[in-house]
Coordinates of C-alpha atoms in Angstrom, one line a residue:
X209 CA 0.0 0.0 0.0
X210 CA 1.7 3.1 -1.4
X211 CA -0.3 5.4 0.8
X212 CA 0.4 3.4 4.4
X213 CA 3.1 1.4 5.8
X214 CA 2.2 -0.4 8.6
X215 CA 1.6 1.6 12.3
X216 CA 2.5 4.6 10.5
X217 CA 0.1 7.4 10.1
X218 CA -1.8 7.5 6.4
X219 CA 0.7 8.8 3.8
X220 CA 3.5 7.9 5.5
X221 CA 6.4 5.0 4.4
X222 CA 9.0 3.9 6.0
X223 CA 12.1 3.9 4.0
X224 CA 15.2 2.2 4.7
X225 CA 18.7 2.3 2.6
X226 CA 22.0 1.4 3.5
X227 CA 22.9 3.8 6.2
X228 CA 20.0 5.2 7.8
X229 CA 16.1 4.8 7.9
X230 CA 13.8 7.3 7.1
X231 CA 10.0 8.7 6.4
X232 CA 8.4 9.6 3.4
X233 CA 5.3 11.5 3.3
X234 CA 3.9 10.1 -0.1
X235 CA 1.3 13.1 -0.9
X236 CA 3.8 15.7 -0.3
X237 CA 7.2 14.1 -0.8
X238 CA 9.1 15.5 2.1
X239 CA 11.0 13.5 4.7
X240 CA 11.8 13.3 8.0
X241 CA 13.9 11.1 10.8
X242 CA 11.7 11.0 13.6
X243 CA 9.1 8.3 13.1
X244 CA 5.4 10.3 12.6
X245 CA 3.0 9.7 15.0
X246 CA -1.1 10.2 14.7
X247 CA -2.7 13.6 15.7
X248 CA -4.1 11.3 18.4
X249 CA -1.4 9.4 19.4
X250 CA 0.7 12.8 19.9
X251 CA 0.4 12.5 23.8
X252 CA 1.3 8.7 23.8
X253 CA 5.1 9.2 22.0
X254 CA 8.1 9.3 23.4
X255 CA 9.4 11.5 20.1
X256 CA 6.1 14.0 20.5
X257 CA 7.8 17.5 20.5
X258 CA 6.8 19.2 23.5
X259 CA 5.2 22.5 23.3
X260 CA 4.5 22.4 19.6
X261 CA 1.0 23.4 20.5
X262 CA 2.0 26.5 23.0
X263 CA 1.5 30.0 21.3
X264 CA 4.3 32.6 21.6
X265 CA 2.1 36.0 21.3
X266 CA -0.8 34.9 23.5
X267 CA -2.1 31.6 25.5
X268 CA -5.1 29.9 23.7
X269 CA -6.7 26.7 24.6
X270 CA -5.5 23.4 23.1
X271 CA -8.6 23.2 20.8
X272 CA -8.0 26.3 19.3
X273 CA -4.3 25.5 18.7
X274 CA -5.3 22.2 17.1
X275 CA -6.2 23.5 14.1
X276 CA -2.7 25.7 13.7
X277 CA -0.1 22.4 13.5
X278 CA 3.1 22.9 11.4
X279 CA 3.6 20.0 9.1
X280 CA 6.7 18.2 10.9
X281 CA 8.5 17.5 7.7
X282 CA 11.7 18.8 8.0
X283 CA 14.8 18.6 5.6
X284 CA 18.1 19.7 7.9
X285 CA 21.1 19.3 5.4
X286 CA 23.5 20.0 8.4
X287 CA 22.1 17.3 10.7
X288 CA 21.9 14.2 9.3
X289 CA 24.6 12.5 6.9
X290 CA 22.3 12.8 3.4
X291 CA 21.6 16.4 3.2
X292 CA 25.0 17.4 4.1
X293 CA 26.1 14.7 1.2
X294 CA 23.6 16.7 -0.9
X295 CA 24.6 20.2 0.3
X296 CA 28.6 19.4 -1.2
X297 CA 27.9 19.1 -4.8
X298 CA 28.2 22.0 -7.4
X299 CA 26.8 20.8 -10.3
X300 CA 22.8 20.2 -11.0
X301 CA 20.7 22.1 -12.9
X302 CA 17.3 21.2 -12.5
X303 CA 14.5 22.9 -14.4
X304 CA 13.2 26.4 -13.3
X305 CA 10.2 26.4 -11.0
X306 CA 8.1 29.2 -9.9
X307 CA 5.8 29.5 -7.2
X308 CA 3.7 32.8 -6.5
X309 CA 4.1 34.1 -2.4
X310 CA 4.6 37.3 -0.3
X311 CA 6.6 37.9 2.2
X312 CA 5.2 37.8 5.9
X313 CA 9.0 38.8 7.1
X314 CA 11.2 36.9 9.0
X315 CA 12.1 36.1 12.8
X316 CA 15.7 35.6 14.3
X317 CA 16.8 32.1 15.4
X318 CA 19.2 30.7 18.1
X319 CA 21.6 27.8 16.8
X320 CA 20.1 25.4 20.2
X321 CA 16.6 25.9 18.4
X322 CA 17.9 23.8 15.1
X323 CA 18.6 20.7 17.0
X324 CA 16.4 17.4 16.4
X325 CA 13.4 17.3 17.6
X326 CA 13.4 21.3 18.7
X327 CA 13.7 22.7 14.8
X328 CA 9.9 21.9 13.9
X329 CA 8.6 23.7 17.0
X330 CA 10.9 26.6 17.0
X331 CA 9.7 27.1 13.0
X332 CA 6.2 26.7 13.8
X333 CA 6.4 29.2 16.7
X334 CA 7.9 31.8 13.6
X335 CA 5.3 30.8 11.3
X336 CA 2.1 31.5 13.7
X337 CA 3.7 34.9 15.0
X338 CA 4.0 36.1 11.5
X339 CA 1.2 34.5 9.8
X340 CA -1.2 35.7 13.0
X341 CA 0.3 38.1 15.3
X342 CA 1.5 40.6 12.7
X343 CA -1.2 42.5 11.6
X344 CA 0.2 45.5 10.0
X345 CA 3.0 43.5 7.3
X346 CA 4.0 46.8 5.9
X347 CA 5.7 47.7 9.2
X348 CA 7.4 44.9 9.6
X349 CA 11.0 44.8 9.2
X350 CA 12.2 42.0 6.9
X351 CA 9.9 42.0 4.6
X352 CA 10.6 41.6 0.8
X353 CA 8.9 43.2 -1.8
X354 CA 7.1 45.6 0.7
X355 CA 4.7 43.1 1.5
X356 CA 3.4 42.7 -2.2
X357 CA 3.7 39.7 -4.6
X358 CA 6.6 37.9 -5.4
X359 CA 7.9 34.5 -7.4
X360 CA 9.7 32.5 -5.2
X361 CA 11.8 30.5 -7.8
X362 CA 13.8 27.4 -7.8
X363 CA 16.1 27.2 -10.2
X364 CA 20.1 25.4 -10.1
X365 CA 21.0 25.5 -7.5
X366 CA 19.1 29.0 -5.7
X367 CA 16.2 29.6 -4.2
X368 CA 15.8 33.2 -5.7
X369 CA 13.1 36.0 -5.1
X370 CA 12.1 38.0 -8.2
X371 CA 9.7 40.9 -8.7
X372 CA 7.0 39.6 -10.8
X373 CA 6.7 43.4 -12.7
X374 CA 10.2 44.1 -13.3
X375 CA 11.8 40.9 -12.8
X376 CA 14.3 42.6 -10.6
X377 CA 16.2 40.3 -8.3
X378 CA 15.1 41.0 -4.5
X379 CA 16.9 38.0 -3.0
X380 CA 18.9 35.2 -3.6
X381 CA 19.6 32.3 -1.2
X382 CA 21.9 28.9 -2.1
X383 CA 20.0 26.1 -1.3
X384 CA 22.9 24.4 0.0
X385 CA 22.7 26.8 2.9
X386 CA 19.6 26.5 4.1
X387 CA 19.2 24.7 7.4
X388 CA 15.8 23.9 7.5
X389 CA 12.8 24.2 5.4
X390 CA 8.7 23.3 6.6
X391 CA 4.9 23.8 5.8
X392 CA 2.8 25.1 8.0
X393 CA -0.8 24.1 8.0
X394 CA -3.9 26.4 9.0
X395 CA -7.7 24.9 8.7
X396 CA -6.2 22.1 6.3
X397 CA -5.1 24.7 3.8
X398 CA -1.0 24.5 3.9
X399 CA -0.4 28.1 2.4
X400 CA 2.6 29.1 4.8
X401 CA 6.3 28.4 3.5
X402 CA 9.5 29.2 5.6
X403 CA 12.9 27.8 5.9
X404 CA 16.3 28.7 8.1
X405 CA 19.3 30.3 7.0
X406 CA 22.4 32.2 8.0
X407 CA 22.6 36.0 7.1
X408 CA 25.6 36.3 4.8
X409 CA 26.5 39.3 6.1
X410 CA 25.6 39.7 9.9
X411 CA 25.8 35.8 9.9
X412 CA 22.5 35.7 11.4
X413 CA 20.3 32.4 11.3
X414 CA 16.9 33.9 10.0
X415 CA 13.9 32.1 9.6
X416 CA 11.7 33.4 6.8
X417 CA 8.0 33.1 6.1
X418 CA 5.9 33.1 3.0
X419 CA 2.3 32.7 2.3
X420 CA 1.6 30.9 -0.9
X421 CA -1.1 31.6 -3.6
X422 CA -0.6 27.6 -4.3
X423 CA -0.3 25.0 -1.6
X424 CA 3.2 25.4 0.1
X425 CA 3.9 21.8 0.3
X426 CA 4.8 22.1 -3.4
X427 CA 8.0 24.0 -2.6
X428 CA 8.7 21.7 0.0
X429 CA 8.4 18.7 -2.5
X430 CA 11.0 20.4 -5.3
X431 CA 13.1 21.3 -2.6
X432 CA 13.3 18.0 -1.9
X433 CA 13.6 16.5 -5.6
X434 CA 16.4 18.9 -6.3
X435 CA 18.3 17.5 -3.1
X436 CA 17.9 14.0 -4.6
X437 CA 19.3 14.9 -8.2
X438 CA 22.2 16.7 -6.3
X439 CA 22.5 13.3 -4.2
X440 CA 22.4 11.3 -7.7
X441 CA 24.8 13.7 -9.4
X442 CA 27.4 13.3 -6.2
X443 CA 27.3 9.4 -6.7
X444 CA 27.7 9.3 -10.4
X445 CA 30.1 12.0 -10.7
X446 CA 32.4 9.9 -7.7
X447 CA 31.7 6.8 -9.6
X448 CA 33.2 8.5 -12.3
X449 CA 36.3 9.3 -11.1
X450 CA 37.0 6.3 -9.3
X451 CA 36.3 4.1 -13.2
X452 CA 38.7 6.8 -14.6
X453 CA 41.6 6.3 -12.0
X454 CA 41.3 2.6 -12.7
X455 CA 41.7 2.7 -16.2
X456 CA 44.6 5.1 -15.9
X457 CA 46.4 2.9 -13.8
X458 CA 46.9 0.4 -16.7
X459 CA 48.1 3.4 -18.9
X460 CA 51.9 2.7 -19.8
X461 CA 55.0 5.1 -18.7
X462 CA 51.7 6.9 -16.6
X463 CA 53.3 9.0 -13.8
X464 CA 52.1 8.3 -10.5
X465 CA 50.8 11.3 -8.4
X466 CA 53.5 12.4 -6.0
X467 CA 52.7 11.4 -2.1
X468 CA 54.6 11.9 0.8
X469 CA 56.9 9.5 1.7
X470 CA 56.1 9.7 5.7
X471 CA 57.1 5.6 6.1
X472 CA 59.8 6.0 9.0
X473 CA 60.9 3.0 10.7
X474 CA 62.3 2.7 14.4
X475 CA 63.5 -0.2 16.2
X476 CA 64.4 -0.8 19.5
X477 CA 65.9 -4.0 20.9
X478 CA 63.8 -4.9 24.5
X479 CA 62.4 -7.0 26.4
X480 CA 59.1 -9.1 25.8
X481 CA 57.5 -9.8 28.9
X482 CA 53.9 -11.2 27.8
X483 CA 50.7 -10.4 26.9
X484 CA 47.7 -10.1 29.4
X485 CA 44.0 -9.5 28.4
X486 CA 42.4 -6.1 29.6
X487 CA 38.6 -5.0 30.1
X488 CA 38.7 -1.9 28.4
X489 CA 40.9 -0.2 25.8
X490 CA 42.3 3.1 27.8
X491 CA 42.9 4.0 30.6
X492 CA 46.7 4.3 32.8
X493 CA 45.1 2.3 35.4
X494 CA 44.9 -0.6 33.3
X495 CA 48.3 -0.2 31.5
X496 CA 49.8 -0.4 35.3
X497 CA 47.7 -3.2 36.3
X498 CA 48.4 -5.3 33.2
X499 CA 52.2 -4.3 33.6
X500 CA 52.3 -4.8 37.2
X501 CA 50.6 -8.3 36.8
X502 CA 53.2 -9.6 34.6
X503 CA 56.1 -8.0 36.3
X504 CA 55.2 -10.2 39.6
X505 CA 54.0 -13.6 38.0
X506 CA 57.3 -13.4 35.2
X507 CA 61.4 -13.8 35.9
X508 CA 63.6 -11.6 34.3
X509 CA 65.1 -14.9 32.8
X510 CA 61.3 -16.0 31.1
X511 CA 61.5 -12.2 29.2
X512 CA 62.1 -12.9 25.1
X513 CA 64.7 -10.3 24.3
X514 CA 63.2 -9.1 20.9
X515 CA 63.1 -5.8 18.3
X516 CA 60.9 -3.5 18.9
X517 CA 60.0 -2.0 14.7
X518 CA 58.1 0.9 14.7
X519 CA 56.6 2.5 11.5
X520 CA 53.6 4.9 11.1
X521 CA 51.3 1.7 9.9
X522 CA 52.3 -1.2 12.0
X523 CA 54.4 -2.1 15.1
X524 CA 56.1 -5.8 15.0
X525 CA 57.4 -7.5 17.7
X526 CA 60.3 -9.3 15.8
X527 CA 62.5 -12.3 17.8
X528 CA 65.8 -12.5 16.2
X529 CA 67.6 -15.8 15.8
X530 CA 71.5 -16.6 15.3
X531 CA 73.0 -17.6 11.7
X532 CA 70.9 -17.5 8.8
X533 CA 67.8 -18.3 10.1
X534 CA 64.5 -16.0 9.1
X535 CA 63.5 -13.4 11.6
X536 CA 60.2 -14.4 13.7
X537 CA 57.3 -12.1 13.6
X538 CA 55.7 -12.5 17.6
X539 CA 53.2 -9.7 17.3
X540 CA 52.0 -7.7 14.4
X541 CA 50.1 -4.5 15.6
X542 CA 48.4 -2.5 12.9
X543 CA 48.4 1.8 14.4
X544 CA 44.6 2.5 13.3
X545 CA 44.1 -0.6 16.1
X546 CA 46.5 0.8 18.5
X547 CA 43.9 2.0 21.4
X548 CA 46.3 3.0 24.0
X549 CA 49.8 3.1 25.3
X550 CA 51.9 4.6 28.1
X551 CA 55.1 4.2 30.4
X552 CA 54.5 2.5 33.3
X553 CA 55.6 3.6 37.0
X554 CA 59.2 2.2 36.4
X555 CA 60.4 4.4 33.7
X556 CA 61.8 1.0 32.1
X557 CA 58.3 -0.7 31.4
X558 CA 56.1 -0.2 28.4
X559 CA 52.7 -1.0 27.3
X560 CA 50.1 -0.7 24.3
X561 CA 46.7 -1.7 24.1
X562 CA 45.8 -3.6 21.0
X563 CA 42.1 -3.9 20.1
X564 CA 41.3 -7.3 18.5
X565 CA 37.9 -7.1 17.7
X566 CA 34.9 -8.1 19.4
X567 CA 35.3 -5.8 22.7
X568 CA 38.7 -8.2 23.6
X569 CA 41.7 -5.9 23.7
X570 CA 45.5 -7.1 24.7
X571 CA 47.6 -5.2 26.6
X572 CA 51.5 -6.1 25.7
X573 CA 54.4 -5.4 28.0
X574 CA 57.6 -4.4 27.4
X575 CA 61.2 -3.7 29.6
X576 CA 63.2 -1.2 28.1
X577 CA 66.8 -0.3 28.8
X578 CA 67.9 2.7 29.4
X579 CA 64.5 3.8 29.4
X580 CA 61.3 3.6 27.9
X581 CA 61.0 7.0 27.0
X582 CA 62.4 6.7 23.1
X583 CA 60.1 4.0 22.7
X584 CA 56.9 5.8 23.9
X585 CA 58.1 8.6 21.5
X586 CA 58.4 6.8 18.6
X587 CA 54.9 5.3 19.2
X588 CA 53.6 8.5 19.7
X589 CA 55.2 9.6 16.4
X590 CA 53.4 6.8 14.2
X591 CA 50.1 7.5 15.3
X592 CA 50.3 11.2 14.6
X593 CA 51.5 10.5 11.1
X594 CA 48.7 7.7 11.1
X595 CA 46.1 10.5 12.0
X596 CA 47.7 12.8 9.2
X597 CA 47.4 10.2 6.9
X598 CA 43.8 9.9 7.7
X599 CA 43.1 13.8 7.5
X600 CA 45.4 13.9 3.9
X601 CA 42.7 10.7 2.8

């Protein structure tokens, strides 16, 4: 049923892709991430925004405010992982639509009010103080086009306002910027518009309302289809790049892009004195228990001299043999599991933290002559050049 989906209010569908789970509301388009509840199942859920119903320009009983509800779907491109996705591309041209509004004006926001499951009630409370508390528009400051009719128009990439007499351009807002974006619904007749964005100049977050000569949810809906052709483009044009690299690769005499050589290998002849098992991954306390445990149940003559090789992507724990014979690999740590190291109370023992998967982590033990401070410092060096390589990737 494309209008239902199970204990979900009618119109609503539960969508699910490989990273996150969302609603669609099928008559309208929009989404949301907060599972939609009933009108009158409102006081029953645990996700039911409080105060969505409380006035700010006057107190009014709850049945009169029942029939002023702001439709709760929401896009927030910072928020959530698939408008910011959206909000990074550059290139999609969509075709131009126009809708006619005016301009009710526009309220200031606080950043707090944006969070989820506060942004629909902080809009609706703009929407119902410009759409019913502002009697006089022409004295209100913020309001384009004095008040009169505009075209709000979607077109690229911009949410542009244009004069519908001289086709003069009164505003012009990247859609990429806007926070959030809602309908709001009075006596079933969704005709206000408004959406959140930051002032480019006083850096502001402004919300602004419009009330529609056509039903507002139609903005809401291109909005939305133009965030899921820049989501389309992203993917295609990444898909792109990645076949092009691949073929490249088999081009002959190709030069390779230049990359930092940041591969530096230490090595320090020590001590092994064991591995224990640890309950957690960090923490000094466990370092000096699991070093402290081994240096009381172990003999200075049951300690595997070894070399200690440190590089920015692994640390081995190498046992050398006389003559010809190959070296033997004891431990092979890879850095990006490396959870935690330190030097112990003597300044001569030594300990990482290797996390093995599953919550089971190993803490291994080392004696270090003169001192283990060269060896914590070389550690320390690998993962910062492990992090860079991260930041670089």
């Amino acid at each position: 049923d494309v209008w239902g989906d199970g204990d979900l209010p009618p119109g609503w569908r539960e969508i699910s892709d490989s990273s996150e789970v969302y609603f669609w509301h099928v008559p309208t388009g929009t989404t949301q991430y907060h599972r939609p509840v009933a009108p009158g199942n409102q006081h029953a859920s645990p996700n039911a925004e409080p105060g969505a119903g409380d006035g700010l320009c006057e107190k009014s009983p709850p049945a009169q405010l029942e029939t002023v509800d702001l439709d709760s779907t929401f896009c927030d491109p910072e928020s959530s992982t698939k408008y910011s996705e959206m909000a990074m591309i550059r290139m999609i041209s969509p075709s131009k639509k126009s809708f006619p509004v005016r301009s009710l004006g526009w309220m200031e926001m606080a950043e707090q009010d944006l969070c989820e499951g506060r942004s629909s009630v902080a809009v609706h409370h703009c929407i119902r103080q410009l759409s019913y508390c502002r009697r006089d528009i022409r004295d209100s400051a913020g309001v384009w086009g004095e008040g009169k009719g505009m075209l709000l128009v979607l077109q690229d990439r911009m949410l542009n306002l244009i004069d519908p007499d001289d086709h003069s351009l009164l505003h012009s807002q990247p859609i990429s910027s806007i926070r959030v974006w809602g309908v709001g619904r009075d006596h079933d007749r969704d005709s206000d518009f408004a959406y959140v964005a930051r002032d480019k100049n006083t850096r502001v977050l402004k919300c602004h309302v419009f009330r529609c000569d056509t039903p507002a949810a139609a903005i809401a809906t291109s909005l939305h289809e133009i965030c899921s052709k820049i989501m389309a483009e992203r993917k295609s044009a990444k898909a792109a790049a990645c076949s092009s690299t691949q073929a490249s690769s088999d081009v002959p005499l190709q030069a390779e892009f230049p990359m930092p050589k940041t591969e530096l290998v230490q090595k320090f002849h020590v001590l092994y004195l064991g591995m224990t098992t640890v309950s957690r991954p960090i923490g000094m306390d466990i370092i000096n228990g699991a070093i402290e445990n081994l240096l009381s149940s172990t003999g200075k003559e049951d300690w595997t001299p070894v070399m200690l090789s440190i590089a920015d992507t692994t640390l081995a724990v190498i046992k050398e043999k006389a003559g010809e014979e190959e070296e033997e690999v004891v431990i092979e740590c890879r850095v990006r599991f490396l959870s935690f190291m330190g030097v112990g109370r003597d300044a001569h023992t030594f300990a990482f933290i290797m996390d093995t998967g599953n919550q089971h982590f190993q803490c291994h033990v080392f004696w270090c002559d003169p001192n283990a401070g060269s060896v914590s410092e070389a550690v320390q060096t690998a993962c910062v050049l492990r992090y860079q390589k991260c930041l670089v990737a």
